[in-house]
Coordinates of C-alpha atoms and ligand atoms in Angstrom, one line a residue:
X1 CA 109.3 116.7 74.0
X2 CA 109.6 113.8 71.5
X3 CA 108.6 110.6 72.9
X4 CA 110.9 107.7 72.7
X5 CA 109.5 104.1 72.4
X6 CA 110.3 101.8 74.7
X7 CA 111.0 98.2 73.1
X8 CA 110.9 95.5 76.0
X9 CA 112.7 92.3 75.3
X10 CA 113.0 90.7 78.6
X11 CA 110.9 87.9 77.4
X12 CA 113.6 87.3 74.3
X13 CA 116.9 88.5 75.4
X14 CA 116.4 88.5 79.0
X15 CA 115.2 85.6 79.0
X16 CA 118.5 84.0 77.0
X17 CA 120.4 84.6 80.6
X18 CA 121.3 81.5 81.5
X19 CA 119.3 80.2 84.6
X20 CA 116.4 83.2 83.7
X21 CA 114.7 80.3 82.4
X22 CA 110.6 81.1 82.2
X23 CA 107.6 79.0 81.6
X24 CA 104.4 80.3 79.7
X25 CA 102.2 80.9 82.6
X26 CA 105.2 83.3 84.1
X27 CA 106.0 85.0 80.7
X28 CA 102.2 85.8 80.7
X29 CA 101.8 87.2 84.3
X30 CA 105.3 89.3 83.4
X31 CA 103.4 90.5 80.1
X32 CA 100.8 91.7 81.9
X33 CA 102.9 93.7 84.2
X34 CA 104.6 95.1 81.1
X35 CA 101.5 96.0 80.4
X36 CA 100.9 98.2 83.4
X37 CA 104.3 99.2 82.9
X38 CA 103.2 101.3 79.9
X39 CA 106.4 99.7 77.6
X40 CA 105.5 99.9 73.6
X41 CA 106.4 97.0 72.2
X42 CA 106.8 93.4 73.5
X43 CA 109.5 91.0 72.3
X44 CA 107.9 88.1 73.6
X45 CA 110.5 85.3 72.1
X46 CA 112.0 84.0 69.4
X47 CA 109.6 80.9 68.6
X48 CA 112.0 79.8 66.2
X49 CA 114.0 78.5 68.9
X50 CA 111.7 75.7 70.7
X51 CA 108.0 74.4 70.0
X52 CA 107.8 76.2 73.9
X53 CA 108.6 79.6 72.6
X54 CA 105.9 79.4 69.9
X55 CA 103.4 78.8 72.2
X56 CA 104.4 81.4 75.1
X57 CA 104.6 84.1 72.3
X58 CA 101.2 83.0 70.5
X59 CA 99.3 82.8 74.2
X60 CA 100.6 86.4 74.7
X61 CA 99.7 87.9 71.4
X62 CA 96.1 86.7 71.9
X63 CA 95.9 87.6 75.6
X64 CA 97.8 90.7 76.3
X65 CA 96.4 93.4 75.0
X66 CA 98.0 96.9 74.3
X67 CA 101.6 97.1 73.4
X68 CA 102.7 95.5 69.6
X69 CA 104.2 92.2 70.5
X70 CA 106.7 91.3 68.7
X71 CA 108.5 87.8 67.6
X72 CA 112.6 87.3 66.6
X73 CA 113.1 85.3 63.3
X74 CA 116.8 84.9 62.1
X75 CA 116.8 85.9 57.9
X76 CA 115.4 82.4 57.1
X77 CA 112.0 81.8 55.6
X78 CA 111.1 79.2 58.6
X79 CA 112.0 81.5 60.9
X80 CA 110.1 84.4 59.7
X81 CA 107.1 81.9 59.2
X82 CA 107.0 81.0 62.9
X83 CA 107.4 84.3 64.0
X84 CA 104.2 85.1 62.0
X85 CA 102.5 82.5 63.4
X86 CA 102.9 83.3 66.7
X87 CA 102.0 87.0 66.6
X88 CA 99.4 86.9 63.7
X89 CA 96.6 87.3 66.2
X90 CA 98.0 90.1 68.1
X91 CA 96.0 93.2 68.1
X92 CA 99.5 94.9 67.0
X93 CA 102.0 92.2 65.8
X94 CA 105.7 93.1 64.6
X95 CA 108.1 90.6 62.9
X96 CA 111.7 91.3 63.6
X97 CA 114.5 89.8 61.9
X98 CA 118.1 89.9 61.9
X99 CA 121.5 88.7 60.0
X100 CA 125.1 89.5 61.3
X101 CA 126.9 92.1 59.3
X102 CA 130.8 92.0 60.6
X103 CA 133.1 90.8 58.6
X104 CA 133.9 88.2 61.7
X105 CA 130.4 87.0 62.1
X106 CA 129.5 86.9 58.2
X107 CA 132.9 84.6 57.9
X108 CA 133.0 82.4 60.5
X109 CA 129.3 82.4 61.4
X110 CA 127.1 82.9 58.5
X111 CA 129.7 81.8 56.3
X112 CA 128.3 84.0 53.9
X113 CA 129.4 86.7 51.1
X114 CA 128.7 90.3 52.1
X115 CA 126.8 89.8 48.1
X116 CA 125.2 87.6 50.0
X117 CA 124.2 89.1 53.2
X118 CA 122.8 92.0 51.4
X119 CA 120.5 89.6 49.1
X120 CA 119.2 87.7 52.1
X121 CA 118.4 90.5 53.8
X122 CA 116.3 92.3 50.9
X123 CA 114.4 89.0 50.3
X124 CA 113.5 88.0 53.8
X125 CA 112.7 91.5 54.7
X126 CA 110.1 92.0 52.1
X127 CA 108.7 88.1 52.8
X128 CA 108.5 89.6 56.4
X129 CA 106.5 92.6 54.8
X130 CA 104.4 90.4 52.8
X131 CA 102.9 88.9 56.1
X132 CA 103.0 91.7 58.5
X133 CA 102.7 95.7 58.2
X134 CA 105.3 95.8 61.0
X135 CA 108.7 95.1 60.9
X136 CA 111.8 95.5 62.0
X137 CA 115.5 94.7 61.0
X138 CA 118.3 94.5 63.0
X139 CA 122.3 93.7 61.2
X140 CA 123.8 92.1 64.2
X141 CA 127.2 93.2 65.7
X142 CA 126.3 96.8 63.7
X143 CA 129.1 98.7 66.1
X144 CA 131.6 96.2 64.6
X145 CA 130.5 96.1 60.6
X146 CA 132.6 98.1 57.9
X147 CA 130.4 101.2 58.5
X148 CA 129.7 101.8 54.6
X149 CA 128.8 97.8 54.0
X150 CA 126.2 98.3 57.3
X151 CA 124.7 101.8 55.3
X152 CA 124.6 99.6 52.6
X153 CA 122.3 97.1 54.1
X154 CA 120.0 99.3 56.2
X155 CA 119.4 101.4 52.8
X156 CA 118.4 97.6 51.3
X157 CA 116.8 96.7 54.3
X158 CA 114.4 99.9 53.9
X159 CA 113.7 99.9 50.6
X160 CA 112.6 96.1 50.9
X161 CA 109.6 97.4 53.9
X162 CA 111.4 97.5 57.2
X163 CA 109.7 100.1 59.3
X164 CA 111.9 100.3 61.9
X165 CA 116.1 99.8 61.8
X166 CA 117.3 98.7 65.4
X167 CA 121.7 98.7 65.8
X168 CA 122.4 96.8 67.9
X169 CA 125.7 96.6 70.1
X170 CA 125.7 92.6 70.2
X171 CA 128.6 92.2 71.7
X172 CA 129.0 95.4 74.0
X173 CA 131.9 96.4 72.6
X174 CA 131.4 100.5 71.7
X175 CA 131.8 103.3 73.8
X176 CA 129.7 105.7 74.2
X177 CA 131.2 108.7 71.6
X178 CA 131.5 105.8 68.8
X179 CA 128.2 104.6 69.6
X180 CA 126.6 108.1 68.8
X181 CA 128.4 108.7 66.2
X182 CA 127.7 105.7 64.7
X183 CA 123.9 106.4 65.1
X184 CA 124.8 109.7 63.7
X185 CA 126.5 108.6 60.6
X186 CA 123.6 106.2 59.9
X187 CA 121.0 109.4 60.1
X188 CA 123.0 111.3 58.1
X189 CA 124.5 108.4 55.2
X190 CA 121.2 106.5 55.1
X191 CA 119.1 107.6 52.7
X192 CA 115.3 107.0 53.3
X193 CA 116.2 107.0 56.9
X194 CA 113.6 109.4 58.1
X195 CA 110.8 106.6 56.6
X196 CA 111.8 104.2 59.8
X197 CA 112.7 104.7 63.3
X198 CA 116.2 104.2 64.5
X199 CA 116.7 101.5 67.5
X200 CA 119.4 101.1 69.6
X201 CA 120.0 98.0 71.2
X202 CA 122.7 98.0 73.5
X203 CA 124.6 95.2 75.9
X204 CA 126.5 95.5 78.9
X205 CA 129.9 93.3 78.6
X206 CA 131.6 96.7 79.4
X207 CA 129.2 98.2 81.8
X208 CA 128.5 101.2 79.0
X209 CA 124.7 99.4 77.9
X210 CA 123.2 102.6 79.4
X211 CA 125.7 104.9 78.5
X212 CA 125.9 103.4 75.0
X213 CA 121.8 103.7 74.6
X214 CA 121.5 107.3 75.7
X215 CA 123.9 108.4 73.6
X216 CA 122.3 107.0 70.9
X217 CA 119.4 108.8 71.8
X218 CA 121.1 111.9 71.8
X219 CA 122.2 111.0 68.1
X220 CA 118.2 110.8 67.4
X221 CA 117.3 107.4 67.8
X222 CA 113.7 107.0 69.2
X223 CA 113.2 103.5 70.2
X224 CA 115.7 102.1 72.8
X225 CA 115.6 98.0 73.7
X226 CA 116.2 97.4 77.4
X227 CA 115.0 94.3 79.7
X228 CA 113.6 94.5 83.1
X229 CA 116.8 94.4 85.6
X230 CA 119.1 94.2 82.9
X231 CA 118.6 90.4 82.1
X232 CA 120.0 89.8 78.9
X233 CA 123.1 87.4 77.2
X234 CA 125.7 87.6 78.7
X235 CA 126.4 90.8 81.4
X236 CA 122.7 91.5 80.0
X237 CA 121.0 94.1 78.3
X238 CA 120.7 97.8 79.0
X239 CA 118.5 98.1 82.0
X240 CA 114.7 99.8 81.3
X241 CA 114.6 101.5 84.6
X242 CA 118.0 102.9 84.1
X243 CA 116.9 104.3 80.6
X244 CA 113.5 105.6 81.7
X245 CA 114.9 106.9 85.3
X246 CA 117.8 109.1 83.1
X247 CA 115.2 110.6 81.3
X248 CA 112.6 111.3 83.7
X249 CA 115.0 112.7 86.3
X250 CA 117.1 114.9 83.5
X251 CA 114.1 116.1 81.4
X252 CA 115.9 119.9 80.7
X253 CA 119.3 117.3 79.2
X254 CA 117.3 115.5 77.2
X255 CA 114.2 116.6 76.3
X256 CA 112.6 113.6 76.0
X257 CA 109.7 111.2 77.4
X258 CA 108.7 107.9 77.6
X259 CA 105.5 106.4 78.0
X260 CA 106.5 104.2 81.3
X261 CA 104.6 104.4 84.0
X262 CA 107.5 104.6 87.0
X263 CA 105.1 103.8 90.0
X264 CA 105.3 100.4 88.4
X265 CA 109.3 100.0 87.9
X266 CA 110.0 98.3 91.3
X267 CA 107.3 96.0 91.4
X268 CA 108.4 95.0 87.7
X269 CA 111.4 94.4 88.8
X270 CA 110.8 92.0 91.7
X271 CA 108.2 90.2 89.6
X272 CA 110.5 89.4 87.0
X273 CA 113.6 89.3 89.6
X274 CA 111.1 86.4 91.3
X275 CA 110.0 84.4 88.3
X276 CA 113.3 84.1 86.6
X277 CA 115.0 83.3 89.7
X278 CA 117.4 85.9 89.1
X279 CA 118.2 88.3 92.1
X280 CA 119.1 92.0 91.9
X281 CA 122.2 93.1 93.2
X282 CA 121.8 95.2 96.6
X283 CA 124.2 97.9 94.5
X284 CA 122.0 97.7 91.2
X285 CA 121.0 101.6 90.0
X286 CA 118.0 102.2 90.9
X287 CA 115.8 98.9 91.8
X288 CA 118.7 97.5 94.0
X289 CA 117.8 97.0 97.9
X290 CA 121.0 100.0 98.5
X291 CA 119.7 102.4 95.7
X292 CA 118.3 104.5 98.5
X293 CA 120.1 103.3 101.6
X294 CA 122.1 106.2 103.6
X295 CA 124.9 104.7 105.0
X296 CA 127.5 107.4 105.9
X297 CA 126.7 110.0 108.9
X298 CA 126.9 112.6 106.8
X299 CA 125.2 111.7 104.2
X300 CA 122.0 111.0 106.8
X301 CA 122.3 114.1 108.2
X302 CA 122.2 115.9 104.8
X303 CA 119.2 113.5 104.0
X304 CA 117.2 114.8 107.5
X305 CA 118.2 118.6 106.6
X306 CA 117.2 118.3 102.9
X307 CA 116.9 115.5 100.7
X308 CA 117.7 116.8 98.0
X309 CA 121.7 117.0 99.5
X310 CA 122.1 113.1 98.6
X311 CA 119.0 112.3 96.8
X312 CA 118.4 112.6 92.7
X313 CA 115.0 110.4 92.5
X314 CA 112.1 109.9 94.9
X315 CA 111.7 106.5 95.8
X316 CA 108.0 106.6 95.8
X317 CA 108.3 107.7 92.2
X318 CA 109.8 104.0 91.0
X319 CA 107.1 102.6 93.4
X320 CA 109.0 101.9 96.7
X321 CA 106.6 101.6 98.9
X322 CA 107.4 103.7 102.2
X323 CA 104.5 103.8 104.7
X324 CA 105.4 102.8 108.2
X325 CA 102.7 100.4 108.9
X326 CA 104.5 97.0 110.4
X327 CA 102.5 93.6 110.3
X328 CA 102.4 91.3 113.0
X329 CA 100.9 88.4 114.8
X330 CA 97.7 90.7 115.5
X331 CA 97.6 91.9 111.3
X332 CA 94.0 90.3 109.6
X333 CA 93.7 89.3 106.8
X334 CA 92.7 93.2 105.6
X335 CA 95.9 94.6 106.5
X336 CA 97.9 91.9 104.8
X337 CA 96.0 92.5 101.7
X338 CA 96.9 96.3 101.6
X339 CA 100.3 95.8 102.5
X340 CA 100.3 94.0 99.6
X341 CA 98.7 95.8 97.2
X342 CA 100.8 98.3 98.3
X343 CA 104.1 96.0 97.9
X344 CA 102.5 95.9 93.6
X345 CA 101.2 92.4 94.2
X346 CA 97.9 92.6 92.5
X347 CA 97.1 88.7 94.5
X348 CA 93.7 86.5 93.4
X349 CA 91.7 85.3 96.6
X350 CA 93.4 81.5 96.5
X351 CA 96.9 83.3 96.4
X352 CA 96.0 85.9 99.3
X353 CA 94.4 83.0 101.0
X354 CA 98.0 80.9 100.6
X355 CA 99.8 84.1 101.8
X356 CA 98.2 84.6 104.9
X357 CA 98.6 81.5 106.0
X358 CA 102.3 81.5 105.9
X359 CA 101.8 85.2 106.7
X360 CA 100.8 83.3 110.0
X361 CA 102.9 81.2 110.7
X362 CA 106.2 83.7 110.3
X363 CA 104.0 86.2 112.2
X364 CA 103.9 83.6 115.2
X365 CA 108.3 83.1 115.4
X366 CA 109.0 86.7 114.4
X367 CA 107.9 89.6 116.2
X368 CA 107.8 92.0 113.6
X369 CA 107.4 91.1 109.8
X370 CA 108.8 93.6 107.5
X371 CA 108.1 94.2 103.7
X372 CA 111.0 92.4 102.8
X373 CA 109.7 89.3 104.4
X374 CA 106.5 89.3 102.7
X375 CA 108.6 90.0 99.5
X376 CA 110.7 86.5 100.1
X377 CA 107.2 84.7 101.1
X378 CA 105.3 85.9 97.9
X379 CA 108.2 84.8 95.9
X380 CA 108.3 81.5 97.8
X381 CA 104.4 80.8 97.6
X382 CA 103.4 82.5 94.6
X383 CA 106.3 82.3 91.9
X384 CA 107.1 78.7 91.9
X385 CA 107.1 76.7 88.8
X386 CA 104.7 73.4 88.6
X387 CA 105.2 71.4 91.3
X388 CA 105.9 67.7 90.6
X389 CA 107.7 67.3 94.4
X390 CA 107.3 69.5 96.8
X391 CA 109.0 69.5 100.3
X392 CA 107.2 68.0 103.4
X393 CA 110.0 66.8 106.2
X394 CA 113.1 67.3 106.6
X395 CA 115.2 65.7 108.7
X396 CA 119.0 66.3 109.9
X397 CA 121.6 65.2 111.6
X398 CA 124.7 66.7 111.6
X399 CA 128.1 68.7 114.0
X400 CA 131.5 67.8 114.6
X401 CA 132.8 64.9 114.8
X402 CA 129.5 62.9 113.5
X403 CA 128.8 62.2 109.7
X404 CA 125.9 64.6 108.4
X405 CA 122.8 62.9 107.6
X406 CA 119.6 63.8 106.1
X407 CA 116.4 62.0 105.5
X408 CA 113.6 64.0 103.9
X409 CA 110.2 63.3 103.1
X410 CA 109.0 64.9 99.5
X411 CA 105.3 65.1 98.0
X412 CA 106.0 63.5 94.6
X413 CA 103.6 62.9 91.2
X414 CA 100.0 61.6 92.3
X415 CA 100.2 62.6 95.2
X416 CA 102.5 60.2 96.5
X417 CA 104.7 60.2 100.1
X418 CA 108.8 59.3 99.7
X419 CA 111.6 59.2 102.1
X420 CA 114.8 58.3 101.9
X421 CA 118.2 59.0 103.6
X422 CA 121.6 59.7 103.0
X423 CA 124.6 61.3 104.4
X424 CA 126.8 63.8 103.1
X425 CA 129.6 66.7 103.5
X426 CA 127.4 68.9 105.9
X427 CA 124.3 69.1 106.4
X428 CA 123.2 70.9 102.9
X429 CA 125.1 68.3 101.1
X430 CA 123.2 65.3 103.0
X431 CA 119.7 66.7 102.5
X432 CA 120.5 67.4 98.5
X433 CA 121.7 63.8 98.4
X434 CA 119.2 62.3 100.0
X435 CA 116.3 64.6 97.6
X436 CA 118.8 62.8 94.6
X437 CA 117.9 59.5 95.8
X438 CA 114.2 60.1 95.1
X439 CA 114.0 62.8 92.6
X440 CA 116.9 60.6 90.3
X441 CA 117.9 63.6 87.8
X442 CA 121.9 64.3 87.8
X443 CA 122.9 67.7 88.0
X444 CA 125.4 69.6 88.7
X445 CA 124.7 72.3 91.5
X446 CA 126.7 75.7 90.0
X447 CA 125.6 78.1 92.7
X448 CA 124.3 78.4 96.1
X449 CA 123.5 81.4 98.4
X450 CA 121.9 82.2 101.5
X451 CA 121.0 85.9 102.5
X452 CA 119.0 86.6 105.4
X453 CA 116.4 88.7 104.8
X454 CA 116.4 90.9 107.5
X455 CA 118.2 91.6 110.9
X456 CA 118.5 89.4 113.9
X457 CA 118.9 86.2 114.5
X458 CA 115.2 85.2 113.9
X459 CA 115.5 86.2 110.2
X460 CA 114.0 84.7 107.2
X461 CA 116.6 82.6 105.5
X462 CA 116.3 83.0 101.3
X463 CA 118.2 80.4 99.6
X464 CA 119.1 81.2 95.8
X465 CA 120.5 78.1 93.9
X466 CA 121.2 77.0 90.2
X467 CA 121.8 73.9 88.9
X468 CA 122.8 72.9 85.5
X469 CA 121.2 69.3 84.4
X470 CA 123.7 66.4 83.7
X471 CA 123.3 64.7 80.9
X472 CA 124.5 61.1 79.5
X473 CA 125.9 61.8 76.7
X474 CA 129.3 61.1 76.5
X475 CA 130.3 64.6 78.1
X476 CA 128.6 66.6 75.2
X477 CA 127.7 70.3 76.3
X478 CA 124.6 69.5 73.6
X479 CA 121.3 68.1 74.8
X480 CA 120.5 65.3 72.1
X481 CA 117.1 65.4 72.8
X482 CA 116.4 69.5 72.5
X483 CA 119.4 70.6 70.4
X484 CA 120.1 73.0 72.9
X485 CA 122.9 73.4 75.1
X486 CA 123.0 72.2 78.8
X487 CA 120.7 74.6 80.7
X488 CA 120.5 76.3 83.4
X489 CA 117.7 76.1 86.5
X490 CA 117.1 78.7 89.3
X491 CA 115.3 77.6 92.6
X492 CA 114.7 79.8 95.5
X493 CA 113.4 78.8 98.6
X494 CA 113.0 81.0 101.9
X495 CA 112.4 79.4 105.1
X496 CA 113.5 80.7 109.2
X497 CA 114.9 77.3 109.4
X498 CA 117.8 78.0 106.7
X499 CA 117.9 73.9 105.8
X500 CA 114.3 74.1 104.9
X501 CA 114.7 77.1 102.5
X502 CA 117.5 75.1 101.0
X503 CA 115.4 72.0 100.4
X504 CA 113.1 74.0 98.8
X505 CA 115.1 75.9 96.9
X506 CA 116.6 72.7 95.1
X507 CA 113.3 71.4 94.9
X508 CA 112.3 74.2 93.0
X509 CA 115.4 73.9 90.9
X510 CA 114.7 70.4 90.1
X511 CA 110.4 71.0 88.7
X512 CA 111.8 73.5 86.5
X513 CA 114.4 71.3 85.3
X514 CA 111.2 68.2 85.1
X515 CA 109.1 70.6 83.6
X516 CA 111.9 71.6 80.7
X517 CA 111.9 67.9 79.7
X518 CA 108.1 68.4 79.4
X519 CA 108.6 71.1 76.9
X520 CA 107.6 74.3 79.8
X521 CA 110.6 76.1 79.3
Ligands
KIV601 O1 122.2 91.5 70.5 C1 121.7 91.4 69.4 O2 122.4 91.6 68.4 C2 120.4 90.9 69.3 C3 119.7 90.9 68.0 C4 119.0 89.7 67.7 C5 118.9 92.2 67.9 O3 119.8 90.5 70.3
ZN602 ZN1 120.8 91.3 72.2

């Protein structure tokens, strides 16, 4: 079986959905996990982009060891310069660069000549070359470039060094027969193309960013781009566990293998579902909580009799844990530590000590505590950005006929105690007011759901919030002070007491969005 590689870019393009926003301590732990994953190749960031992403990318080239890391630089000199300096002390660095090859991107984008296009691209390529042994090159929007014109390019593109040739489906417009042909016509127009490995890189603005990779595999491309959950621009990117899943569970269609290691696909994906903030949909293939849920009677009868009759994939094999041991109030420290281990969480003695406190606590309202309730109290204790205020009291008043009101009590810098009060449109409002008054950083709140974690009416309460930060600008979507555009902030909080989990939540919301002006994100 040939082996295809598996390109991770969950720290670049995953990372670009908006909200998904990550410090460098999380994109560390999450390279790590990638690590134990068993992915290829890295794309840690584009350190172009912000002094931030430089950093992240340079701390994980010299402390993650294993796959190549790789940095993004657009065809620019500067670009290609930081790139290098952020993965020049990997043990395997790659550069990639890119520059858009449509006729609508290279006109009303680049503004530039397809003379141009083709020059830039045979200069910055071998600049790239001249720095690093790896490198890849990707003509943006490829499934919408004159095909001939993007042949032209790649042949340029090789002859200049790149080592590998990634097409990417920028703006997931193909299907998935043009899509393979595509790949098809490049293996067969291309010439030099058996020097370099051919990418795909595929999103999912029509749903086909699976579809659309594996048929490009099936065209002979051997290195496939996917993120973690799907994160990506826009509708995201194609999903690695979808990719890896199709060809682990259909080895006689496609004859191929990866090198991921699929015990470790679930706990990837809660780790990076936690840190970014970013939930995964119950229905999601796969890693979603449904993915191997039996619903209909017959369907569980077929299950008991054989499960085979309704079942493709074990769900040990992804790493769903599915051992019947059930903590409670009576559960040591011990147990709690295997459950965990067995959950993926690979915990340090302070975080274990953290967990079993609040292990405690919900042990003592609930009778039984179920895996997903330890899932929603790791992510509340463990993946939480810097705190700069953190909840202590809350405080409402609220029903019909009486005007909500909140006052809360938050932890702030140094250490420092601060209440205030306010009153507000329910209860949620009042408290998120009255957190304004002391936090003092306009935002706008875009989204706000509650999910209870588990059945009955003494559930955990997980509160999922974003919130987009204000700024006084005259009503410019552009931050003056970081170029970029108004961004996004995820908080979650989880809590019994569903007001709780929602202070925390925003709080959460609102160090990220501190910790941004710090230069974190
Ligand atoms: O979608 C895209 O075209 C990209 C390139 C930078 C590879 O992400
Ligand atoms: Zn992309």
């Amino acid at each position: 079986m040939d082996r295809i590689v598996i390109f991770d870019t969950t720290l670049r393009d995953g990372e670009q959905s908006p909200g998904a926003t990550l410090n460098a301590a999380g994109k560390i732990e999450i390279a790590r996990q990638l690590v134990r994953l068993g992915v290829d190749v890295i794309e840690a960031g584009f350190p172009a982009a912000s002094p931030g992403d430089l950093k992240a990318v340079r701390r994980i080239s010299r402390e993650v060891e294993g796959p190549v890391i790789c940095a993004l630089a657009r065809c620019e000199r500067a670009d290609i310069d930081k790139a290098w300096e952020a993965v020049r002390d990997a043990g395997k660095a790659r550069i990639h660069i890119f520059i858009a090859t449509s006729d609508i991107h290279m006109q009303h984008k680049l503004r530039m000549s397809r003379e141009a296009v083709l020059k830039r691209t045979r200069e910055m390529v071998s600049y790239a070359r001249s720095l690093c042994e790896d490198v890849e090159f990707s003509p943006e929007d490829a499934s919408r470039s004159e095909v001939e014109f993007l042949y032209q390019v790649l042949e340029v593109a090789l002859a200049a060094g790149a080592t590998t040739l990634n097409i990417p489906d920028t703006v997931g417009y193909a299907t998935p027969g043009e899509f393979g042909a595509l790949i098809q016509g490049i293996r067969q127009n291309v010439s030099g193309i058996d020097d370099a490995i051919l990418s795909v890189h595929c999103h999912d603005d029509l749903g086909l960013a699976t579809a659309n990779s594996l048929a490009g595999v099936l065209a002979g491309a051997r290195q496939v781009e996917c993120t973690v959950n799907g994160l990506g621009e826009r509708a995201g990117n194609a999903a690695l566990e979808e990719i890896v899943m199709a060809l682990y569970t259909r080895p006689q269609y496609f004859n191929l293998t990866s090198g991921i290691v699929t015990t470790e696909i679930y706990p990837t994906s809660r780790m990076v579902a936690n840190y970014t903030g970013l939930a995964v949909q119950a229905n999601k293939a796969i890693i979603g909580a449904n993915a191997f849920a039996h619903e209909a009677g017959i369907h569980q009868d077929g299950i008991l009799k054989n499960r085979l009759t309704y079942e493709i994939m074990d769900a040990s094999v992804i790493g769903l844990a599915q051992s019947r041991l059930v903590l409670g109030k009576h559960s040591g420290r011990h147990a709690l530590a295997n459950k965990l281990e067995e959950l993926g969480y690979h915990l340090d003695t302070e975080d274990l000590n953290k967990l079993f406190k609040r292990f405690k606590e919900l042990a003592d309202k609930k009778k039984e505590v179920a895996d997903a309730d330890l899932e929603v109290i790791v992510s509340d204790e463990i993946f939480q950005p810097e705190v700069v205020y953190a909840v202590d009291q809350i405080q409402v008043f609220c029903g019909n006929g009486s005007i909500p009101t909140a006052t809360v009590r938050l932890r702030g810098p140094d250490g420092v105690y601060v209440v205030d009060s306010n009153h507000g449109t329910g209860p949620v409002d009042a408290m998120y007011e009255a957190i304004n008054r002391i936090v003092g950083i306009p935002n706008d709140l875009v989204e706000f759901s509650i999910n209870a974690v588990t059945e009955g009416i003494d559930a955990v309460g997980e509160v999922t919030i974003r919130i987009q930060e204000k700024l006084d600008n005259g009503g410019s979507p552009v931050n003056p002070q970081t170029g970029r555009k108004r961004r996004i902030f995820s908080g979650h909080g989880a809590d019994t007491d569903i007001i709780v989990a929602s202070a925390k939540a925003y709080v959460s919301a609102l160090n990220k969005l501190i910790g941004s002006r710090n230069g974190d994100y």
